[in-house]
Short mmCIF file of C-alpha atoms and ligand atoms in Angstrom, two decimals:
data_model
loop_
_atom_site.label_atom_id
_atom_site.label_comp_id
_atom_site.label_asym_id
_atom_site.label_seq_id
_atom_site.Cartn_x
_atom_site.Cartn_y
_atom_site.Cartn_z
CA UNK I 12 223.92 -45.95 128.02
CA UNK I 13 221.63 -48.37 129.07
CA UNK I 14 218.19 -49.68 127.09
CA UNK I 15 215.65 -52.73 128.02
CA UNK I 16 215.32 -54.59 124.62
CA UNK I 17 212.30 -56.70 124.81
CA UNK I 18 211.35 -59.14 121.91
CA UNK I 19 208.24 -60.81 123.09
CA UNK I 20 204.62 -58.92 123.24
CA UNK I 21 204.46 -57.92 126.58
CA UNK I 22 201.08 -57.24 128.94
CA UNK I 23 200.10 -53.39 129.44
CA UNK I 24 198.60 -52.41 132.88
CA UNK I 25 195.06 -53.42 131.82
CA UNK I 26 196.42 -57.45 130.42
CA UNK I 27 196.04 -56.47 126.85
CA UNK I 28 198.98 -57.28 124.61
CA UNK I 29 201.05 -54.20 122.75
CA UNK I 30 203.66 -54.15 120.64
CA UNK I 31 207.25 -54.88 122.50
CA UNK I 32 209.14 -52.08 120.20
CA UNK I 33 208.58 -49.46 117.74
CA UNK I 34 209.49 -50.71 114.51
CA UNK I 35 212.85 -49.38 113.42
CA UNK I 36 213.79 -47.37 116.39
CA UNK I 37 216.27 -49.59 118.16
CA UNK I 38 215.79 -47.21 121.06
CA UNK I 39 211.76 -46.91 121.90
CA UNK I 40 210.11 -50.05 123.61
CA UNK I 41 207.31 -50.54 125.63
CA UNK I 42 207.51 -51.46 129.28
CA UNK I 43 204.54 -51.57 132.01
CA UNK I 44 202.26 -50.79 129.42
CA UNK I 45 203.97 -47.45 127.93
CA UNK I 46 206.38 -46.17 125.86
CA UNK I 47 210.15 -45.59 126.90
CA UNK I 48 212.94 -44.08 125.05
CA UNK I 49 215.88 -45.85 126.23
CA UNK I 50 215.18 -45.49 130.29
CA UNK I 51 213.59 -42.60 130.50
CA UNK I 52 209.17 -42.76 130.20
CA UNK I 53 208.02 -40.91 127.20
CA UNK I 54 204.83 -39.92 129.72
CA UNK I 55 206.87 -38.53 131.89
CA UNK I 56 208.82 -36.39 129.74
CA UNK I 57 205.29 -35.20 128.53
CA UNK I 58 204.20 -34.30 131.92
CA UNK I 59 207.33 -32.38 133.00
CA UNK I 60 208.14 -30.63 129.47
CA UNK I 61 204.69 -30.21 127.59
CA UNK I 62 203.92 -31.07 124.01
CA UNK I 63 204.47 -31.30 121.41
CA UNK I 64 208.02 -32.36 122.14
CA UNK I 65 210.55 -34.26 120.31
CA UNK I 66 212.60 -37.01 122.26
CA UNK I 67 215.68 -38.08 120.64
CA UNK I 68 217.80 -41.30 121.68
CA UNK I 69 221.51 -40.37 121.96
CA UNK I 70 222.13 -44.09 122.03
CA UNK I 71 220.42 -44.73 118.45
CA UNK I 72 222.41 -41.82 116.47
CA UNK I 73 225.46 -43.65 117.88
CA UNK I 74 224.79 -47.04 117.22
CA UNK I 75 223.44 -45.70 113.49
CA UNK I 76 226.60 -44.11 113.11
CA UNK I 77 228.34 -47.10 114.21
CA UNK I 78 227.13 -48.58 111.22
CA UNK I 79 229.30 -46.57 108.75
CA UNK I 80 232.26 -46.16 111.29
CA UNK I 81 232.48 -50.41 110.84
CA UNK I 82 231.48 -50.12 106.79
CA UNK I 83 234.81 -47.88 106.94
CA UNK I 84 236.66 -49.35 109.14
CA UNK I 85 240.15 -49.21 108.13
CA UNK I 86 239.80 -46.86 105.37
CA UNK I 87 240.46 -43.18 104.95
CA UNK I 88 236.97 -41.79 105.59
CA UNK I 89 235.35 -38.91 106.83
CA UNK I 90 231.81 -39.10 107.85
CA UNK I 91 230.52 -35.49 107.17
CA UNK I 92 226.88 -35.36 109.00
CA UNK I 93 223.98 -33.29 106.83
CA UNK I 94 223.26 -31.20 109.90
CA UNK I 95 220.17 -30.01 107.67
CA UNK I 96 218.54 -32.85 108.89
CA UNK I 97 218.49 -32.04 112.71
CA UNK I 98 220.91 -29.06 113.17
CA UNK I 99 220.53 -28.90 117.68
CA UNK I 100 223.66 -28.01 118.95
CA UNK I 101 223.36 -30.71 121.27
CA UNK I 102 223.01 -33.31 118.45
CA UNK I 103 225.72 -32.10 116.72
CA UNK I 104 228.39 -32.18 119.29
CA UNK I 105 226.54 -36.02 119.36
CA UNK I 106 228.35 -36.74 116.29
CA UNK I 107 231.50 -33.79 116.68
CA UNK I 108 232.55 -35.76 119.73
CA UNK I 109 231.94 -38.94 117.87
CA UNK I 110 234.63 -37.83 115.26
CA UNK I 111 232.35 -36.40 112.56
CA UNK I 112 232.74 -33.28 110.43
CA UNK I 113 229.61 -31.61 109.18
CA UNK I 114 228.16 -30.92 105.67
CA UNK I 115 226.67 -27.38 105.94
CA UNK I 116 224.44 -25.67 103.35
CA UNK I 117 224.75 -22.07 104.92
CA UNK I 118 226.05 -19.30 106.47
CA UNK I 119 223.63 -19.65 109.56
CA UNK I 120 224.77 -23.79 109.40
CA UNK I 121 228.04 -22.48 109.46
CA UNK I 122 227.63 -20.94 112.69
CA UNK I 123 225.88 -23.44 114.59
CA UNK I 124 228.64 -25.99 113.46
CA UNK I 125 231.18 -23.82 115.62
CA UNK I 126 228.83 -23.33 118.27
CA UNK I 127 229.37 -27.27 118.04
CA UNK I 128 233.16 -26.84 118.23
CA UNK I 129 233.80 -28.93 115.11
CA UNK I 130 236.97 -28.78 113.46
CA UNK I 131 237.15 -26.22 110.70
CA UNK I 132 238.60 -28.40 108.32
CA UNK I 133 236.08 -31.10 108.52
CA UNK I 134 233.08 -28.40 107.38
CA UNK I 135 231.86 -29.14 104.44
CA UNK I 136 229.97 -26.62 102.48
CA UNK I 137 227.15 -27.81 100.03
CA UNK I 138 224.46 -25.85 98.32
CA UNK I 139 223.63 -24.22 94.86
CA UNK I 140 223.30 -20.89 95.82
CA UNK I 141 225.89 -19.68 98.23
CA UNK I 142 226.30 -16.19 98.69
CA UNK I 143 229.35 -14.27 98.72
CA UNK I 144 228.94 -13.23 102.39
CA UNK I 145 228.52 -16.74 102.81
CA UNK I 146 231.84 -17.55 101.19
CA UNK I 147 233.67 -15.39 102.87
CA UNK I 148 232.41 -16.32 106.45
CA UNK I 149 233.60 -19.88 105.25
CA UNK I 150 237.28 -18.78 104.31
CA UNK I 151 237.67 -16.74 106.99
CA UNK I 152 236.70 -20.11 109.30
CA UNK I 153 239.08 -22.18 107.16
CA UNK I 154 236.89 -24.79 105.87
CA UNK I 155 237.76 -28.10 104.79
CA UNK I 156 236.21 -27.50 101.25
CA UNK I 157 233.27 -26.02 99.21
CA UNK I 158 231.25 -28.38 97.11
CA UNK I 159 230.78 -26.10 94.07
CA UNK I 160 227.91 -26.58 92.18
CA UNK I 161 228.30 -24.09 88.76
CA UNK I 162 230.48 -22.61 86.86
CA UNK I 163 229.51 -19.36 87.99
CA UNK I 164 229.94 -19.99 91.57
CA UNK I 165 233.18 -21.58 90.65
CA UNK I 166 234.28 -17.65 89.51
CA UNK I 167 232.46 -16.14 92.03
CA UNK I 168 234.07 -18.04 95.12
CA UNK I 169 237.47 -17.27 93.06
CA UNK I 170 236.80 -13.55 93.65
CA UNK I 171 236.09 -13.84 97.02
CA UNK I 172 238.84 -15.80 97.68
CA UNK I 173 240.90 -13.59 96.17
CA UNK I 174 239.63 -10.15 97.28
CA UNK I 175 240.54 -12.14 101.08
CA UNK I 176 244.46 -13.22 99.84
CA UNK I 177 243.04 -16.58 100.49
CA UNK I 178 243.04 -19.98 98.31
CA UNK I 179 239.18 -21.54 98.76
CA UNK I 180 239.36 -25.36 98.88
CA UNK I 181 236.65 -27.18 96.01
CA UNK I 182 235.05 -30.07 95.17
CA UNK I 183 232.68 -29.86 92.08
CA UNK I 184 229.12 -31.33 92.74
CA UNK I 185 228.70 -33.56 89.84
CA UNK I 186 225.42 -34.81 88.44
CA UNK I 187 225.73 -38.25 87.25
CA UNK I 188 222.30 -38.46 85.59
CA UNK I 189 221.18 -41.55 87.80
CA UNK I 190 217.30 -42.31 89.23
CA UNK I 191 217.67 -42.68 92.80
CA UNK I 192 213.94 -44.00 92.43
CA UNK I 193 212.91 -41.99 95.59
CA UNK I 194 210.23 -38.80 95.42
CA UNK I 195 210.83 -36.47 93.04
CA UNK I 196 211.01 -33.92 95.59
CA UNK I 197 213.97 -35.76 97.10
CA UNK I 198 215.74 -36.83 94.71
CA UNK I 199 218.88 -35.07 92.90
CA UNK I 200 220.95 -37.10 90.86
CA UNK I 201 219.07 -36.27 87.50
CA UNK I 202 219.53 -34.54 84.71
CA UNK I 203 216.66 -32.59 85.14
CA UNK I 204 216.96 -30.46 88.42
CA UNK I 205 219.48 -27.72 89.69
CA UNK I 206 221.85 -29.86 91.68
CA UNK I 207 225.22 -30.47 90.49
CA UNK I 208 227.43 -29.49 87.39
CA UNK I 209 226.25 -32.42 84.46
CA UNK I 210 228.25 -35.04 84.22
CA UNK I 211 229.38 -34.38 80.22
CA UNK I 212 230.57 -30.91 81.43
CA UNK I 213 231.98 -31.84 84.32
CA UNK I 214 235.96 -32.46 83.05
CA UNK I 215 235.52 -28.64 80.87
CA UNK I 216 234.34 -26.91 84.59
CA UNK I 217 237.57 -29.01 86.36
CA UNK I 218 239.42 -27.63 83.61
CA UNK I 219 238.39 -24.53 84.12
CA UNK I 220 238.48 -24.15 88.17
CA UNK I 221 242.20 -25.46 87.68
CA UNK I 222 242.74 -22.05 86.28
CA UNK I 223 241.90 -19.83 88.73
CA UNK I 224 244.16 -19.02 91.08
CA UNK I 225 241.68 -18.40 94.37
CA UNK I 226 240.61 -22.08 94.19
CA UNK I 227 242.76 -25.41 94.98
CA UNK I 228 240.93 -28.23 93.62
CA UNK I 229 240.31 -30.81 96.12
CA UNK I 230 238.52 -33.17 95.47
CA UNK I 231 234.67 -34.38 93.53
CA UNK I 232 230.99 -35.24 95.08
CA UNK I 233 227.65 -36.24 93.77
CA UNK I 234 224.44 -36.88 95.57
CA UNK I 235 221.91 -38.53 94.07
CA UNK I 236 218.98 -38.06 96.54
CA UNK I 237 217.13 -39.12 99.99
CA UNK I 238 215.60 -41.86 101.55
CA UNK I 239 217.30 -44.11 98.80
CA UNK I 240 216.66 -47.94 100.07
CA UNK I 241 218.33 -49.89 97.15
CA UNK I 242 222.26 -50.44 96.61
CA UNK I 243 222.24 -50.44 92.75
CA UNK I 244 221.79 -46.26 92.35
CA UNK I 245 224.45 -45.50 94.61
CA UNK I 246 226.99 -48.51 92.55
CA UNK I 247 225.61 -46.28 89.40
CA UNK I 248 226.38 -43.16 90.79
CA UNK I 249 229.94 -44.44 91.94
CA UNK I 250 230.76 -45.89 88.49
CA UNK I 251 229.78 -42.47 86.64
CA UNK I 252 231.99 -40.56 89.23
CA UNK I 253 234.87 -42.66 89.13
CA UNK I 254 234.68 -42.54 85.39
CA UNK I 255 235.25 -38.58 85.65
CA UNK I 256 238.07 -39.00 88.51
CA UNK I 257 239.62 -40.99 85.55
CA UNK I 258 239.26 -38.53 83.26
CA UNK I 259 239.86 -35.51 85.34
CA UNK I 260 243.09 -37.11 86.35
CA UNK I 261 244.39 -38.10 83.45
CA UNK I 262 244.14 -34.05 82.42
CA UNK I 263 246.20 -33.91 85.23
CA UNK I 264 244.09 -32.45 87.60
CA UNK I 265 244.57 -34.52 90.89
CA UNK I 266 241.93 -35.59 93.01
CA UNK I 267 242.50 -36.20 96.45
CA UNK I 268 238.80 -36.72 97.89
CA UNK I 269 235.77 -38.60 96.72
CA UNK I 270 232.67 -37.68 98.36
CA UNK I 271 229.65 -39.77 97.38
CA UNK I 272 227.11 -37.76 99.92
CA UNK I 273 224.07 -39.13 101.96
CA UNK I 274 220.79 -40.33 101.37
CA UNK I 275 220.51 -43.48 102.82
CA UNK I 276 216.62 -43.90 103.70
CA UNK I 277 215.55 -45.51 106.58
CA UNK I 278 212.23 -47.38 107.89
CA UNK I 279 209.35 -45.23 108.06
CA UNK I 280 206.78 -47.48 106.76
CA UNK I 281 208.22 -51.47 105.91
CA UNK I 282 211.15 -50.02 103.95
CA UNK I 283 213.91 -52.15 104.23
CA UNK I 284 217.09 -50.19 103.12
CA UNK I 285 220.74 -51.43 103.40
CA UNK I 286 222.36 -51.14 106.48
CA UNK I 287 225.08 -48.66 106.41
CA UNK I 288 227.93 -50.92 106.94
CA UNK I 289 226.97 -53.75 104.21
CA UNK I 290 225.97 -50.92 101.76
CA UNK I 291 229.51 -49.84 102.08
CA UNK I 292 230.50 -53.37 101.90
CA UNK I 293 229.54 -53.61 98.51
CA UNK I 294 230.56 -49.76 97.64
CA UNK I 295 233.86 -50.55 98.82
CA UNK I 296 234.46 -53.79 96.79
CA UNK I 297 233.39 -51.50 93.74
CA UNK I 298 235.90 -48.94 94.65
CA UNK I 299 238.99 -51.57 95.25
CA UNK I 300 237.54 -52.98 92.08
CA UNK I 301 238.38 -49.84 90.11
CA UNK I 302 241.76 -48.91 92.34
CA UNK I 303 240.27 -46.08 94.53
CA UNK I 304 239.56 -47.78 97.66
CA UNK I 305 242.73 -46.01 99.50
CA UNK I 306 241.17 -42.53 98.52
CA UNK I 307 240.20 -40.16 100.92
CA UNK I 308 236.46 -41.18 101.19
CA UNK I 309 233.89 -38.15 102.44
CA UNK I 310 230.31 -39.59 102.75
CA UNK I 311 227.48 -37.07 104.39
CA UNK I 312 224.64 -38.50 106.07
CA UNK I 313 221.79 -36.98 107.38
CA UNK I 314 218.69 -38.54 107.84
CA UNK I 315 220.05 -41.95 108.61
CA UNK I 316 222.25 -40.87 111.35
CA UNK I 317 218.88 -39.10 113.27
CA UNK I 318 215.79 -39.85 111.26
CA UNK I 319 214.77 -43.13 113.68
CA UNK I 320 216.57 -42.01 116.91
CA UNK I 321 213.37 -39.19 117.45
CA UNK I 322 209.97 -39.09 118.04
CA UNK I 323 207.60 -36.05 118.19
CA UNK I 324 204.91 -36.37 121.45
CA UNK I 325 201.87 -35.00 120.86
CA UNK I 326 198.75 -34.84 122.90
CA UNK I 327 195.04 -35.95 121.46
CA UNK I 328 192.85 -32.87 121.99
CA UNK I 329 189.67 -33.73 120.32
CA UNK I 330 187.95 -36.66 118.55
CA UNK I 331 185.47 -35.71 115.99
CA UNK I 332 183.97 -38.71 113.72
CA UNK I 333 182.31 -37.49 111.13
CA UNK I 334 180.47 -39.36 108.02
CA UNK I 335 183.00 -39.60 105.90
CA UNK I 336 186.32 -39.33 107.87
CA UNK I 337 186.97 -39.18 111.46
CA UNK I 338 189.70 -36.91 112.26
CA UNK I 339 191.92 -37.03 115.44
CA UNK I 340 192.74 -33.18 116.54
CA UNK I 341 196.12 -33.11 118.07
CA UNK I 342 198.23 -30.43 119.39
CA UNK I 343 201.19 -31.21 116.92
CA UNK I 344 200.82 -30.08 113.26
CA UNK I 345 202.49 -29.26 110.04
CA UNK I 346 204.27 -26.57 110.87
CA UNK I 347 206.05 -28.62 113.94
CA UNK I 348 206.18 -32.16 111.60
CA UNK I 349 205.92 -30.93 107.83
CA UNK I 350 206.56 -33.75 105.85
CA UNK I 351 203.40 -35.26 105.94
CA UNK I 352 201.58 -32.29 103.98
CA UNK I 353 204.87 -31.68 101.70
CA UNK I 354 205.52 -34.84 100.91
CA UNK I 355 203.19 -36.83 101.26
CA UNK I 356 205.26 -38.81 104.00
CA UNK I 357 204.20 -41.74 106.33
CA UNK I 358 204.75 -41.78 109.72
CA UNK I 359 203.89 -44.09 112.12
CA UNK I 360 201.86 -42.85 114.54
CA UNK I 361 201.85 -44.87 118.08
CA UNK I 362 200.02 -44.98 121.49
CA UNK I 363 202.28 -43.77 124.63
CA UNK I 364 200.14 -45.53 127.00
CA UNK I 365 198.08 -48.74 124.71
CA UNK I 366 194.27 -48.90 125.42
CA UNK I 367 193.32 -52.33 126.60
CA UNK I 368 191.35 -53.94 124.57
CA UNK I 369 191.17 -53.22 120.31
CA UNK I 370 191.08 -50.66 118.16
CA UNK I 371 187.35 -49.69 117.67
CA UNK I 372 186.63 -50.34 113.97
CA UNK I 373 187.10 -46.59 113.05
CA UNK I 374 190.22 -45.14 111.15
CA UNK I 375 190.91 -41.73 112.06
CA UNK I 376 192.85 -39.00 110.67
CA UNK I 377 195.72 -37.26 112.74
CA UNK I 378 195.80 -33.32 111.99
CA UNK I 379 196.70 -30.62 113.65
CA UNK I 380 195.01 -27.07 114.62
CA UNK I 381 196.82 -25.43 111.83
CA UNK I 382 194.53 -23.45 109.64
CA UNK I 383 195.39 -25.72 106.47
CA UNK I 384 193.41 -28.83 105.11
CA UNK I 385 196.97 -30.14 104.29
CA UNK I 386 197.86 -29.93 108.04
CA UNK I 387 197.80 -33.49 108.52
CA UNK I 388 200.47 -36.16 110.39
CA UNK I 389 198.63 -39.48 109.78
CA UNK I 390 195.82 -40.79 107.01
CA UNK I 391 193.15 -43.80 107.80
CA UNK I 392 194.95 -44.76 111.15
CA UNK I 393 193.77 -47.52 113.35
CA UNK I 394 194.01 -45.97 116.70
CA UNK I 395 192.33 -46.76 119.99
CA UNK I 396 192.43 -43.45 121.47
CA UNK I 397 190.31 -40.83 123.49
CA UNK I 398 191.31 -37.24 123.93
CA UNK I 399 194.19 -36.69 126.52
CA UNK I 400 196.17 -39.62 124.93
CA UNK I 401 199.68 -39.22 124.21
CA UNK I 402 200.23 -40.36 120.62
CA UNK I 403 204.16 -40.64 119.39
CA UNK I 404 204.87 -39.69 115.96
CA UNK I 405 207.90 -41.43 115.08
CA UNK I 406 211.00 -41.19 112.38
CA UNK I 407 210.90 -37.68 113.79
CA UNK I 408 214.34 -37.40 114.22
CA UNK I 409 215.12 -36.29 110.90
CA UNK I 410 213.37 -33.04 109.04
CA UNK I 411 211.15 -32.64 111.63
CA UNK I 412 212.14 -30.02 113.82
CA UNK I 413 214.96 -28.65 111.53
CA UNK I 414 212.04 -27.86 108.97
CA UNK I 415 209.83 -26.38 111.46
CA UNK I 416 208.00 -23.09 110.87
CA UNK I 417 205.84 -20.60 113.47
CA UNK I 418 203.27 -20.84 111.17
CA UNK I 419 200.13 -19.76 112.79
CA UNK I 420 202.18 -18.21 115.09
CA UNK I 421 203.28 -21.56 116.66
CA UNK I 422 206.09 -21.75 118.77
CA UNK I 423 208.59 -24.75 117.92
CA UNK I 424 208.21 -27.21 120.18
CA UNK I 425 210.74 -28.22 122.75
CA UNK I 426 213.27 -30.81 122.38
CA UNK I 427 214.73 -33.74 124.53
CA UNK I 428 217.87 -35.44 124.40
CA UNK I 429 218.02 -39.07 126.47
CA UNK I 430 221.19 -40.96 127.17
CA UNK I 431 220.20 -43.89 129.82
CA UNK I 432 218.00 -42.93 131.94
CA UNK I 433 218.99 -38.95 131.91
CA UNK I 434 216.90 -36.60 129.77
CA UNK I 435 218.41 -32.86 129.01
CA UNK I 436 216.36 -30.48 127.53
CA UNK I 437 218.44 -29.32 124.69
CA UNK I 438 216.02 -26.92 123.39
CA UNK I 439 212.96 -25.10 124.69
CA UNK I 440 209.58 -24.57 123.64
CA UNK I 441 209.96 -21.23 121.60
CA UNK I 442 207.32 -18.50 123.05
CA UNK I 443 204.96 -15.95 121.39
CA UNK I 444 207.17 -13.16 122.77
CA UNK I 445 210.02 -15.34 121.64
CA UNK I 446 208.65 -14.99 117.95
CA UNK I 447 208.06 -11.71 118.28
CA UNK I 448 211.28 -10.23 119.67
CA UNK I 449 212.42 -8.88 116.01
CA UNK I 450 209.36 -7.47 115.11
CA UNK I 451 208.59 -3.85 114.66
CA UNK I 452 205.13 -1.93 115.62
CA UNK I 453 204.24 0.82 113.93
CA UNK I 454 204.23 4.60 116.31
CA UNK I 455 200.92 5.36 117.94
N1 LLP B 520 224.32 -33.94 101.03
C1 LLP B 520 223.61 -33.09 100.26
C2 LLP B 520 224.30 -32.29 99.26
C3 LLP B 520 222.23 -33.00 100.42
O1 LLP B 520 221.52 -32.18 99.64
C4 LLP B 520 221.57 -33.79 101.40
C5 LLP B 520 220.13 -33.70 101.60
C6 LLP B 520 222.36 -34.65 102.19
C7 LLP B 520 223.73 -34.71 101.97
C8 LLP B 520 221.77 -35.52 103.26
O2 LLP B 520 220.90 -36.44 102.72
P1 LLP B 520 220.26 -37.60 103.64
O3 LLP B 520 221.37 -38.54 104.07
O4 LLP B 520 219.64 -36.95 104.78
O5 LLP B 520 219.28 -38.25 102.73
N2 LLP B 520 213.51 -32.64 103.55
C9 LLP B 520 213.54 -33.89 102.81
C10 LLP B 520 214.94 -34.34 102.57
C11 LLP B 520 215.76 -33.31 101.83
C12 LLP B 520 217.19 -33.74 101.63
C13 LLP B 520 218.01 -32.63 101.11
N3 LLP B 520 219.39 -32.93 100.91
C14 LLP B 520 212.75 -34.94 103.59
O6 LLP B 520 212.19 -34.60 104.62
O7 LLP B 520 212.62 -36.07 103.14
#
């Protein structure tokens, strides 16, 4: 897997100077005055697959999971990936053949994860509402274990266990009350929302699922939350767990896994979070600190395995200044790239092919065709652009495409795996007949 790192401004066709790299995507630069994902020209994937179309760079999920393979390097650790975060087949047999398991969140998960050809027993299966079809497509697969969120799902997946002469793995998800001091949206760890069983109740529901004979405990997890980009919640959140794996223990309830979940953020905007490897540094130091660091680790990263290793191509269709904003019409929108409009997310928004010369004093905002004023991508950008341009929209790698919709009766766009210079198309761009292939008219 080759890529052409370049750390000096370089010339574009017309002598003006761009940007050498996209910041915090190890694996976009620009060259000759465009943009390349490893070896392979981000125009030229354009041309030959349409947009809007996601390119992903095999090379950066492996050297981002390369990260956490050294933090754990010579521990007993499992690296679970959060497939919710970019759930291609093509990615996840990325990180199956890589060694990972998967964290899956349901039944249709749970199928793609096979598709994958991961091991069974390194599924993971996280969630607050499972169903009981959903249980029992997970026994019947032989999961590794079942992150169990309530008491009543604890006696649920019991009964289901049962009624299939089977013994269901479990973990409890346990809430240890910590701010991850990320978006409310995205973060978990508190009190206040549904994840989790709360800490203070946490030894009563152990207790408890020690008592019914369809479940073998396993083991304990928390996550906290998403896009975290400070060490001290996660050392918080591994102090209050540890705490209950005393506890829990000493009730003589054995523990054989700790999973401390995902949520490393990554750069979308000047973040600087941890890398993976020194953030485990310091987690680890905590855990020998308190006699656990020989414990059958489980982490489960999502977004910082894929977030920065994809970027969504999209073409400028129209520029339309107006008096008090100038918007830039492209052909990508919310429904393609939602987390601009549900979360108020930045992305950086880039030229595939730099204009000579400087931006023209305007700011312009990127939206899409959807029907929606909150179909936007981009707010008060500085862009030098006319319509035709290929803009990329990058940290796309990660809830993007795995939160698309057809909204407006969109098709999801196609996506593009590069390794080198080789570029598979690992999905295709979905069709209206596509979208409408379950769909029912009513007789003449
Ligand atoms: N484990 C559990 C139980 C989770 O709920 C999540 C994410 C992860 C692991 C992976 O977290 P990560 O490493 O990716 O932060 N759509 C939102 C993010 C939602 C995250 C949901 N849970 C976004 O676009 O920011």
């Amino acid at each position: 897997m080759t890529s052409v790192p370049h750390s000096a401004p370089i010339s574009t066709a017309h002598g003006a100077p761009t940007p050498a790299s996209v910041p915090g995507h190890p694996h976009c630069h620009y060259r000759d005055g465009e943009l390349w994902v490893e070896a392979v020209s981000v125009t030229a994937l354009a041309r030959a697959h349409g947009t809007p179309l996601f390119v992903y760079s095999q090379a950066a999920m492996l050297q981002a999971l390369a990260a956490y393979q050294r933090g754990f390097a010579g521990r007993n650790a499992t690296i679970c990936y959060a497939m919710k975060a970019n759930s291609a087949l093509a990615i996840l047999q990325t990180f199956v053949r890589a060694g990972c398991g998967l964290d899956i969140v349901s039944g249709g998960e749970l199928v793609r994860a096979l598709r994958a050809g991961v091991d069974p027993a390194k599924v993971i299966f996280s969630g607050v509402g499972k169903t009981r079809t959903e249980m029992a497509q997970a026994l019947r697969a032989g999961i590794g274990c079942f992150n169990v969120e309530s008491l009543a799902e604890l006696d649920v997946l019991n009964e289901v266990a049962l009624s299939l002469g089977l013994r269901a793995p479990v973990s409890l998800r346990v809430n240890p009350d910590v701010d991850a001091r990320t978006h409310p949206y995205i973060s978990t760890g508190l009190k206040d929302n549904k994840f989790g069983v709360a800490h203070d109740q946490a030894l009563a529901a152990y207790r408890h699922a020690a008592g019914l004979p369809g479940l073998q405990v396993r083991g304990i997890d928390c996550h906290i939350g998403s896009q975290i980009t400070e060490v001290a919640p996660y050392l918080d959140a591994m102090d209050r767990v540890l705490d209950l794996v005393d506890a829990i223990e000493g009730a003589g309830i054995p523990i054989s896994h700790i999973d401390f979940g995902g949520g490393l953020g990554i750069q979308y905007h000047g973040e600087t979070p941890p890398a993976a490897d020194a953030l485990w540094q310091q987690l680890l130091a905590r855990l020998d600190a308190r006699g656990y660091g020989q414990r059958h680790l489980m982490i489960e990263p999502g977004r910082s395995l894929v977030g920065n290793a994809g970027i969504c191509v999209t073409e400028a269709l129209y520029l339309k200044p107006g008096e008090e904003k100038n918007f830039l019409i492209v052909d990508a929108a919310m429904n393609d790239l939602p987390r601009p409009a549900m979360y108020e997310a930045y992305h950086a928004i880039v030229p595939v092919q730099p204009r000579a010369g400087q931006a023209p004093g305007k700011l312009w905002d990127v939206v899409g065709p959807v029907c929606e004023s909150g179909d936007w991508l981009g707010r008060d950008r500085s862009l030098n652009v006319q319509a035709g341009d290929l803009l990329a929209v990058c940290s796309a790698g990660a809830y993007c495409m795995s939160m698309a919709s057809n909204y407006n009766t969109r098709g999801r766009a196609a996506e593009v795996l590069v390794s080198g210079d080789e570029a598979v198309v690992i999905r295709q761009r979905e069709t209206a007949e596509d979208q409408l292939l379950k769909e029912q008219t009513l007789p003449d």
